[in-house]
PDB file of C-alpha atoms in Angstrom:
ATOM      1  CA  UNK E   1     -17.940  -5.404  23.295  1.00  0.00           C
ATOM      2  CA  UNK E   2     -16.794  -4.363  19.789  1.00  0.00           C
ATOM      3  CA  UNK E   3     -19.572  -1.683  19.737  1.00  0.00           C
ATOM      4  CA  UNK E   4     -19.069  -0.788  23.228  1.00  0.00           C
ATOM      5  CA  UNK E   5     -15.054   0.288  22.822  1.00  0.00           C
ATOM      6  CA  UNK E   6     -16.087   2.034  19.536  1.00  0.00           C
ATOM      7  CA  UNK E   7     -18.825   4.311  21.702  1.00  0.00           C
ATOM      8  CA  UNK E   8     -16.045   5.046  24.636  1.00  0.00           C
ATOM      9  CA  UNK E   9     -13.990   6.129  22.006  1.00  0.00           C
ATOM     10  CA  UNK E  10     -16.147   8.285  20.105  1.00  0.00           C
ATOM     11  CA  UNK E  11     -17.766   9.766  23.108  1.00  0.00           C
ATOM     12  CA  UNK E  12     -14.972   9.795  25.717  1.00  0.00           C
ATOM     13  CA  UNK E  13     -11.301   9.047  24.571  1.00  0.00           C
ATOM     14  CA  UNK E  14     -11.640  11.464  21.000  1.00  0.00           C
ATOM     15  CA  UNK E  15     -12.661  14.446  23.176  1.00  0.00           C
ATOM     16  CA  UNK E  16      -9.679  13.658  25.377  1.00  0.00           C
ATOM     17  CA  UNK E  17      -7.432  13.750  22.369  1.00  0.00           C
ATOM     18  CA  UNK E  18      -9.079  17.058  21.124  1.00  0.00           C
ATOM     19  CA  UNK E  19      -8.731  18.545  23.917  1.00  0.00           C
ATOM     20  CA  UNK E  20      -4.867  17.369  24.457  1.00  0.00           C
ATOM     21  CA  UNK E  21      -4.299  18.835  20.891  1.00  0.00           C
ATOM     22  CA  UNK E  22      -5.442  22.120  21.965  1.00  0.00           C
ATOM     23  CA  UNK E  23      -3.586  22.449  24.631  1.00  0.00           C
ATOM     24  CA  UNK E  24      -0.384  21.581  23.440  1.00  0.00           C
ATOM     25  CA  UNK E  25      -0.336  22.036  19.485  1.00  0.00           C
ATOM     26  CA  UNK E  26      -2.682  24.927  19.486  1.00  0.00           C
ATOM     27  CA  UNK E  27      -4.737  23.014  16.354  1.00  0.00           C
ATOM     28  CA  UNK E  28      -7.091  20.138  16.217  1.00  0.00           C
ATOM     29  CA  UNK E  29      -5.453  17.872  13.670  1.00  0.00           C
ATOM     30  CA  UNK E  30      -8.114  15.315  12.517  1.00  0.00           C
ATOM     31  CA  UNK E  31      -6.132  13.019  11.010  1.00  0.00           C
ATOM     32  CA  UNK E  32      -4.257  12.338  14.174  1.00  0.00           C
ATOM     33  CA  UNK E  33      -7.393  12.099  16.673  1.00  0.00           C
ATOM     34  CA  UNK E  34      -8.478   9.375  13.377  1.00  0.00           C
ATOM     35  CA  UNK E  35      -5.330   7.310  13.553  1.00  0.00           C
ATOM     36  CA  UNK E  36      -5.466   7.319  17.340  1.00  0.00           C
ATOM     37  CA  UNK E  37      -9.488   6.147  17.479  1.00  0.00           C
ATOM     38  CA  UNK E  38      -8.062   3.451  14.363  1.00  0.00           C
ATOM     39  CA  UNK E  39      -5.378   1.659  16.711  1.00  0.00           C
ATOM     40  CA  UNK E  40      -7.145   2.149  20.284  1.00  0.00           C
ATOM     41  CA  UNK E  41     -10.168   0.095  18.558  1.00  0.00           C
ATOM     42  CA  UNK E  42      -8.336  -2.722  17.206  1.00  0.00           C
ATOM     43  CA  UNK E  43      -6.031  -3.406  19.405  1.00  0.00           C
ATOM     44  CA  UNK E  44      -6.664  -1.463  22.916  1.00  0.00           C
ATOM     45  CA  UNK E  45      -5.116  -3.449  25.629  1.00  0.00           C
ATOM     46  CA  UNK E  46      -2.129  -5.587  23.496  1.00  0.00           C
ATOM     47  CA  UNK E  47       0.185  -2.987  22.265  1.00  0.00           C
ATOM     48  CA  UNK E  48       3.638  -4.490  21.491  1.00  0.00           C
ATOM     49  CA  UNK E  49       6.876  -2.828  19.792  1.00  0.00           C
ATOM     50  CA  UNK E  50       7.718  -5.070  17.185  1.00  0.00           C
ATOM     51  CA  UNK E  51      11.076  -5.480  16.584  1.00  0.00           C
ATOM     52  CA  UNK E  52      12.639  -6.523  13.284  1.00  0.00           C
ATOM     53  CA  UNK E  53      16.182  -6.690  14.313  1.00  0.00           C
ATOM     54  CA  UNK E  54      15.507 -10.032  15.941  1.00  0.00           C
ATOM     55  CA  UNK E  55      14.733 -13.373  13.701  1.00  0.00           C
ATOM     56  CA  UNK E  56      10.695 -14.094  13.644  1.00  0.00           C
ATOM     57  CA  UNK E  57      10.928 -16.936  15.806  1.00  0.00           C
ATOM     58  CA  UNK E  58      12.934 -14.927  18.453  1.00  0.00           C
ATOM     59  CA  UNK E  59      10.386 -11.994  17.766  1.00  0.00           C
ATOM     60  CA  UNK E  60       7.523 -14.095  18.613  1.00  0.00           C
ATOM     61  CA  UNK E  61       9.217 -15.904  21.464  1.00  0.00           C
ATOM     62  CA  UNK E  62       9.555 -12.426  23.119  1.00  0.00           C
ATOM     63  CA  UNK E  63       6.003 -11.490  22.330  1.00  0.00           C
ATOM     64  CA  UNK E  64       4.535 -14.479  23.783  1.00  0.00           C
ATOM     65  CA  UNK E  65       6.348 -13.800  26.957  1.00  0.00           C
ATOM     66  CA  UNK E  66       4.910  -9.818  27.176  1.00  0.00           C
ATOM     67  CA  UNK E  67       1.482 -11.140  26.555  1.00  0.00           C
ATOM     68  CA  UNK E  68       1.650 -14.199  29.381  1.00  0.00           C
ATOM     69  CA  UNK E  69       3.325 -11.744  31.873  1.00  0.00           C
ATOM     70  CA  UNK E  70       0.692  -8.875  31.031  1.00  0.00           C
ATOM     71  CA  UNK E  71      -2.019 -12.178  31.317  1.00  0.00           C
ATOM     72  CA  UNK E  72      -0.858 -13.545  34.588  1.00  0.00           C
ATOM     73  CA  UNK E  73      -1.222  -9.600  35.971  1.00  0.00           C
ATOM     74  CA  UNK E  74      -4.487  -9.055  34.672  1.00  0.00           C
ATOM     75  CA  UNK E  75      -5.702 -12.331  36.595  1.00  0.00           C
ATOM     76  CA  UNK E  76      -3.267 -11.701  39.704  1.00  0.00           C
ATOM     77  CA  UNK E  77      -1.035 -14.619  39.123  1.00  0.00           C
ATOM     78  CA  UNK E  78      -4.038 -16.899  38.663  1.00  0.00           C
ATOM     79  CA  UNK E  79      -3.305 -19.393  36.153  1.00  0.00           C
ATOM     80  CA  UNK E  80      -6.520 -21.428  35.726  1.00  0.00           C
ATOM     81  CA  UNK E  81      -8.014 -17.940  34.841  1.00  0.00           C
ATOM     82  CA  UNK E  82      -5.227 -16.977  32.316  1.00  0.00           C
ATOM     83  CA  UNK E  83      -5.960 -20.778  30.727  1.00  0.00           C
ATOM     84  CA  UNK E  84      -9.556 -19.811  30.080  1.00  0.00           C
ATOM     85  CA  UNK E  85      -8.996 -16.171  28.920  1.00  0.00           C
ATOM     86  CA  UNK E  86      -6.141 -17.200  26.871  1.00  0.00           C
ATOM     87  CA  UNK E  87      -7.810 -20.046  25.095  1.00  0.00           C
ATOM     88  CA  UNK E  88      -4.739 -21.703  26.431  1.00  0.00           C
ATOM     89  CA  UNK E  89      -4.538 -25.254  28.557  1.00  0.00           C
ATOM     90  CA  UNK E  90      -2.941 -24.610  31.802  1.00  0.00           C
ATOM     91  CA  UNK E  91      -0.303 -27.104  31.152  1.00  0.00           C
ATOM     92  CA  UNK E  92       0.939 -24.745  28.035  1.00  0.00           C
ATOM     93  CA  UNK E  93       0.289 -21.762  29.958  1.00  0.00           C
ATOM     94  CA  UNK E  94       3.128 -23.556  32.947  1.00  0.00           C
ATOM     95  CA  UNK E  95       5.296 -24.341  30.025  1.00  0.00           C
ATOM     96  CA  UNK E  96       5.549 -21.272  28.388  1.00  0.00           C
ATOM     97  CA  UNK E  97       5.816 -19.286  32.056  1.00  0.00           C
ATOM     98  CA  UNK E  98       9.008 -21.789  33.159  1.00  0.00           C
ATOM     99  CA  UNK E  99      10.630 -21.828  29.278  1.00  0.00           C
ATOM    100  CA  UNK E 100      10.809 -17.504  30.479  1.00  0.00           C
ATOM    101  CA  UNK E 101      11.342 -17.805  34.079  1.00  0.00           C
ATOM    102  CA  UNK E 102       8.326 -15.811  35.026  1.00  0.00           C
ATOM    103  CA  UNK E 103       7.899 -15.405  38.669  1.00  0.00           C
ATOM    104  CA  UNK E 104       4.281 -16.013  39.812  1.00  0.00           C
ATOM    105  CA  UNK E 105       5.350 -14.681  43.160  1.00  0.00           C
ATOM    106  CA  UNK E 106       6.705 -11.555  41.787  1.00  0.00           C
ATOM    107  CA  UNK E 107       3.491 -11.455  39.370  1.00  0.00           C
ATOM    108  CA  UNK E 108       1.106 -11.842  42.345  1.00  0.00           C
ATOM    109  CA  UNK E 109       2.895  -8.891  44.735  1.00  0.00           C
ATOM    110  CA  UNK E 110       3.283  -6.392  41.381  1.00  0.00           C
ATOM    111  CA  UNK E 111      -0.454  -7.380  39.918  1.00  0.00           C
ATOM    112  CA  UNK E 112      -1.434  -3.863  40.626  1.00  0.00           C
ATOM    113  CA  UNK E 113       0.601  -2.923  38.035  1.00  0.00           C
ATOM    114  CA  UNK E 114      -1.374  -4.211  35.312  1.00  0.00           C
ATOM    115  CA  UNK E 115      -2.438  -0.659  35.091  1.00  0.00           C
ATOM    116  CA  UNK E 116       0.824   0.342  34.100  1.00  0.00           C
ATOM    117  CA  UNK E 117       0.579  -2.306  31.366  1.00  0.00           C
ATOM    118  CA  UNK E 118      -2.428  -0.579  29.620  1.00  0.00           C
ATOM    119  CA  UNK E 119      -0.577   3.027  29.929  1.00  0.00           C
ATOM    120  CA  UNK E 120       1.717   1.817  28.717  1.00  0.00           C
ATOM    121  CA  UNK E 121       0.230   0.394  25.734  1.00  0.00           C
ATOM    122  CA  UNK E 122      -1.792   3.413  24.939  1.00  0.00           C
ATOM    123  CA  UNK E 123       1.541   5.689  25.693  1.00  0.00           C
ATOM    124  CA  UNK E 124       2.865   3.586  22.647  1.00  0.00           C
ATOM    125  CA  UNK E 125      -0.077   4.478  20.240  1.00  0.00           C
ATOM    126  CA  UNK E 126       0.303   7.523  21.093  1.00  0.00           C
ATOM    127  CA  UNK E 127       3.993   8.339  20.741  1.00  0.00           C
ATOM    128  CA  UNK E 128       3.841   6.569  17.400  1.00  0.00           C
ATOM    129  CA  UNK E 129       0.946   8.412  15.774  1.00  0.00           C
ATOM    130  CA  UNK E 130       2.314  11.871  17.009  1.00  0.00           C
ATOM    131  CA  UNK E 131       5.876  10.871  15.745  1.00  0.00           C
ATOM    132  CA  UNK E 132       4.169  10.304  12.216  1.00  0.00           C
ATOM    133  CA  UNK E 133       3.367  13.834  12.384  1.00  0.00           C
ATOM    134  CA  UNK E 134       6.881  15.223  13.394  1.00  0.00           C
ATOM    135  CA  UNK E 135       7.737  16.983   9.271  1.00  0.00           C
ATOM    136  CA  UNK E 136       4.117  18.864   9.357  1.00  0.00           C
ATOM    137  CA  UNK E 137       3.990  20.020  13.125  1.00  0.00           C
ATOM    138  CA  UNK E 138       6.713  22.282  14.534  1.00  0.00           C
ATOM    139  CA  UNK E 139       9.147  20.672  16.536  1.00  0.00           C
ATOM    140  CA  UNK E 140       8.757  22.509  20.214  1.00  0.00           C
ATOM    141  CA  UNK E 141       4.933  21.454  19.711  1.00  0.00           C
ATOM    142  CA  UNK E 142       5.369  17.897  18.689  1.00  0.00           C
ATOM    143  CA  UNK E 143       8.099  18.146  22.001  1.00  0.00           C
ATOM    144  CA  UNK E 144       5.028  19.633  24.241  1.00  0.00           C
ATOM    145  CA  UNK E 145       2.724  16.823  23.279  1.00  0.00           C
ATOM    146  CA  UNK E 146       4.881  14.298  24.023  1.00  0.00           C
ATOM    147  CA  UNK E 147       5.508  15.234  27.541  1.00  0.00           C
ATOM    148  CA  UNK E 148       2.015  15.213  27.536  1.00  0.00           C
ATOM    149  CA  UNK E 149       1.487  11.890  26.549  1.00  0.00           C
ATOM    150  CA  UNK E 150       1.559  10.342  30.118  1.00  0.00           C
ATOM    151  CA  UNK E 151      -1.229  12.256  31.091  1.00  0.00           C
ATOM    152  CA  UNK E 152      -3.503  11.662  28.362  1.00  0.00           C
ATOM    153  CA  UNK E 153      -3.078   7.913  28.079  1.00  0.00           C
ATOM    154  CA  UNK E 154      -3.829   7.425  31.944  1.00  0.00           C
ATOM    155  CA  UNK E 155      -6.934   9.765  30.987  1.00  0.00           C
ATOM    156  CA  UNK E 156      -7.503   7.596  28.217  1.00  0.00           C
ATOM    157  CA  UNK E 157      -7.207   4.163  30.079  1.00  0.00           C
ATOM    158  CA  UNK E 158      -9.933   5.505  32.989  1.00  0.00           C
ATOM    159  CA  UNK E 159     -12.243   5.760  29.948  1.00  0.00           C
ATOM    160  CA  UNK E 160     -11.505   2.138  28.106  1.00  0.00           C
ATOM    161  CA  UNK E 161     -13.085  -1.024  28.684  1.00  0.00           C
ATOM    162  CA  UNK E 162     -11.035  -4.042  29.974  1.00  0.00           C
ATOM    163  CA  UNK E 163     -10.711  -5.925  26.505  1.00  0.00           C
ATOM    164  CA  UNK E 164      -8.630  -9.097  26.495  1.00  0.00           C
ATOM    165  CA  UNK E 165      -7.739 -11.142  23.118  1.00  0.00           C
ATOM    166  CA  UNK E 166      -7.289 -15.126  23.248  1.00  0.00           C
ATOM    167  CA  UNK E 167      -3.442 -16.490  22.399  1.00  0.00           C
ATOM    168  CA  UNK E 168      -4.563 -17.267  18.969  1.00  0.00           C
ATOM    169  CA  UNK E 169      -5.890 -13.610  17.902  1.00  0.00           C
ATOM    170  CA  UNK E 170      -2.549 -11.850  19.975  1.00  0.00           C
ATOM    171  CA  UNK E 171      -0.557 -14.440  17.700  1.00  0.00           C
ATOM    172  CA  UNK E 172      -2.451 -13.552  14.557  1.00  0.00           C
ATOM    173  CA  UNK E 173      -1.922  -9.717  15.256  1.00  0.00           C
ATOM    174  CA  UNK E 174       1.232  -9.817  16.122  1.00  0.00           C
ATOM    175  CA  UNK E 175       2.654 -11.689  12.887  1.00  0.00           C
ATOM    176  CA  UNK E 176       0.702  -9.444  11.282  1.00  0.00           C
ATOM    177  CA  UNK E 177       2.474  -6.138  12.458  1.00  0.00           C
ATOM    178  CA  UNK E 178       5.566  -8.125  12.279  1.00  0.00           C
ATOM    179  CA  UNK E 179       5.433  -9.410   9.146  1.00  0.00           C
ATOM    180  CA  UNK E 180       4.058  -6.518   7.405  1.00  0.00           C
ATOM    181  CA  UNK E 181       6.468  -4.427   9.208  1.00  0.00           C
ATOM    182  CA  UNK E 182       9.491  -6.362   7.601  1.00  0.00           C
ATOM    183  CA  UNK E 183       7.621  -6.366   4.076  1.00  0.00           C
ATOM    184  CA  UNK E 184       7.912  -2.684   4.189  1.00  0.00           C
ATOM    185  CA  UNK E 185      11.550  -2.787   5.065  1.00  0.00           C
ATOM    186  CA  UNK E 186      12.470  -4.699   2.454  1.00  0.00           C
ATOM    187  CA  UNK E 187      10.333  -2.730  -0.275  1.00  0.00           C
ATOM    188  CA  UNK E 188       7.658  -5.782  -0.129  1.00  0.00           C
ATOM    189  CA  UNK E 189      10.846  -8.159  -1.615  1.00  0.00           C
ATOM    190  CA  UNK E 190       9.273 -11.755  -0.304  1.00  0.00           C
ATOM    191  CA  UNK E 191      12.874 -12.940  -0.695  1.00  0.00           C
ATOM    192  CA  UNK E 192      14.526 -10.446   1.012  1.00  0.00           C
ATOM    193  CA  UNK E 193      12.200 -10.112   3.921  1.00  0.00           C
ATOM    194  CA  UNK E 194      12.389 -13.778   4.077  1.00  0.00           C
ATOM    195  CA  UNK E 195      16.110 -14.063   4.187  1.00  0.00           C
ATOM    196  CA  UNK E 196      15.813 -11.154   7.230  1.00  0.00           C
ATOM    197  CA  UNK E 197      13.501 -13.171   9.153  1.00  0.00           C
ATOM    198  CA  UNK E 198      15.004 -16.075   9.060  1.00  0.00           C
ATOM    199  CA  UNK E 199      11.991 -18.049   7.477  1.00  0.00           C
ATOM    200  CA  UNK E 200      11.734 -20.209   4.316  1.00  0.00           C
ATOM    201  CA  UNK E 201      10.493 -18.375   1.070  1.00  0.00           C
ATOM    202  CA  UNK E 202       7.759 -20.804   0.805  1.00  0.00           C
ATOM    203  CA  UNK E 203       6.755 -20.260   4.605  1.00  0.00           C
ATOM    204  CA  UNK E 204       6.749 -16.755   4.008  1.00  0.00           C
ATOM    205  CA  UNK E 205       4.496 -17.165   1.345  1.00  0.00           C
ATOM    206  CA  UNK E 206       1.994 -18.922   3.100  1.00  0.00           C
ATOM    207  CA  UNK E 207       1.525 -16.671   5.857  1.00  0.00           C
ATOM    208  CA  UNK E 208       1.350 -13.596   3.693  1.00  0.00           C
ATOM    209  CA  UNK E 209      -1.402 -15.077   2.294  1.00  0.00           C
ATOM    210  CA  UNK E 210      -3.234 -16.228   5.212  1.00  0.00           C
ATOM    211  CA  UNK E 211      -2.310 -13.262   6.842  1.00  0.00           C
ATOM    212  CA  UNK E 212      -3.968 -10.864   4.273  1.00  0.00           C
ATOM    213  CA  UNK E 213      -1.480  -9.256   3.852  1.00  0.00           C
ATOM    214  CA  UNK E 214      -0.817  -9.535  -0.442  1.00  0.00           C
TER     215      UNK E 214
END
């Protein structure tokens, strides 16, 4: 699968890109169409906005609730097949869907809009890798490609493969992003990014390390 996303990529999605660029920036900026291929390949389908404001515990609570909802419409509301997909037992899968008062009724009626959950994952990518770019591009460009950016991500999500992760690699991505997120914040201060998370210092510590991220 891993070699087959990397080939749609190369082949299909980066000529999409190019060809977006073009169009709206006038230039073919490489390092942009690299940084795009980078986060479409590890993470295609799960794209969350991690948000630091909140506690980690809250943070993940609301992550876990995105990535059941977007589960339940990939499978239409079926919940045996979110269990296997997930790596999940269905009893933790019913847990977690009453502890958020998901509606499987309103899941099965609006699965058609899993769609809308990929484009919107991709719009994300892209949004964030363009805004990286916003002090070396002129402004009314950077403002072109942007209202371009619902376009090219339901161009790009024709071209993907369906790729889902298990519970346990989502979770591992997310506290990645999350934690390394708030490590930044606090200018890689363990205490300090501990204290903003809400986590014991020697917690902290231990996922850092597992996490790969030291």
């Amino acid at each position: 699968m891993a070699e087959t996303l990397e080939k749609v990529i190369r082949e299909k999605v980066e000529p999409l890109v190019t060809e977006a660029m073009h169009k709206y920036l006038g230039i073919t900026v490489s390092e942009i169409k690299g940084d795009i291929s980078d986060k479409l390949g590890k993470n295609p389908l799960l794209s969350y906005e991690v948000n630091t404001s909140v506690s980690f515990k809250t943070a993940k609570k609301i992550f876990k609730k995105d990535f059941i909802t977007r589960m339940l419409l990939s499978h239409k509301g079926n919940l045996a097949e979110v269990a296997k997909a997930s790596g999940l037992d269905r009893r933790s899968v019913y847990r977690t869907i009453k502890e958020f008062g998901i509606e499987i009724k309103k899941i099965k009626s609006e699965s058609v809009k899993s769609q809308d959950y990929r484009r919107g994952a991709v719009d994300t990518i892209l949004k964030d890798t363009f805004g990286h770019y916003k002090a070396v591009i002129q402004p009314a460009k950077i403002k072109a490609m942007y209202r371009g950016v619902e376009k090219l991500s339901s161009e790009i999500v024709r071209e993907l493969p369906f790729v889902e992760m298990t519970w346990k690699d989502a979770e591992h991505e997310f506290e990645k992003a999350y934690i390394g997120r708030v490590l930044k914040e606090c200018g890689n201060n363990i205490s300090k990014s501990a204290k903003k998370m809400n986590l014991r210092y020697e917690t902290l510590h231990r996922k850092i390390r597992k996490l790969g991220l030291r």
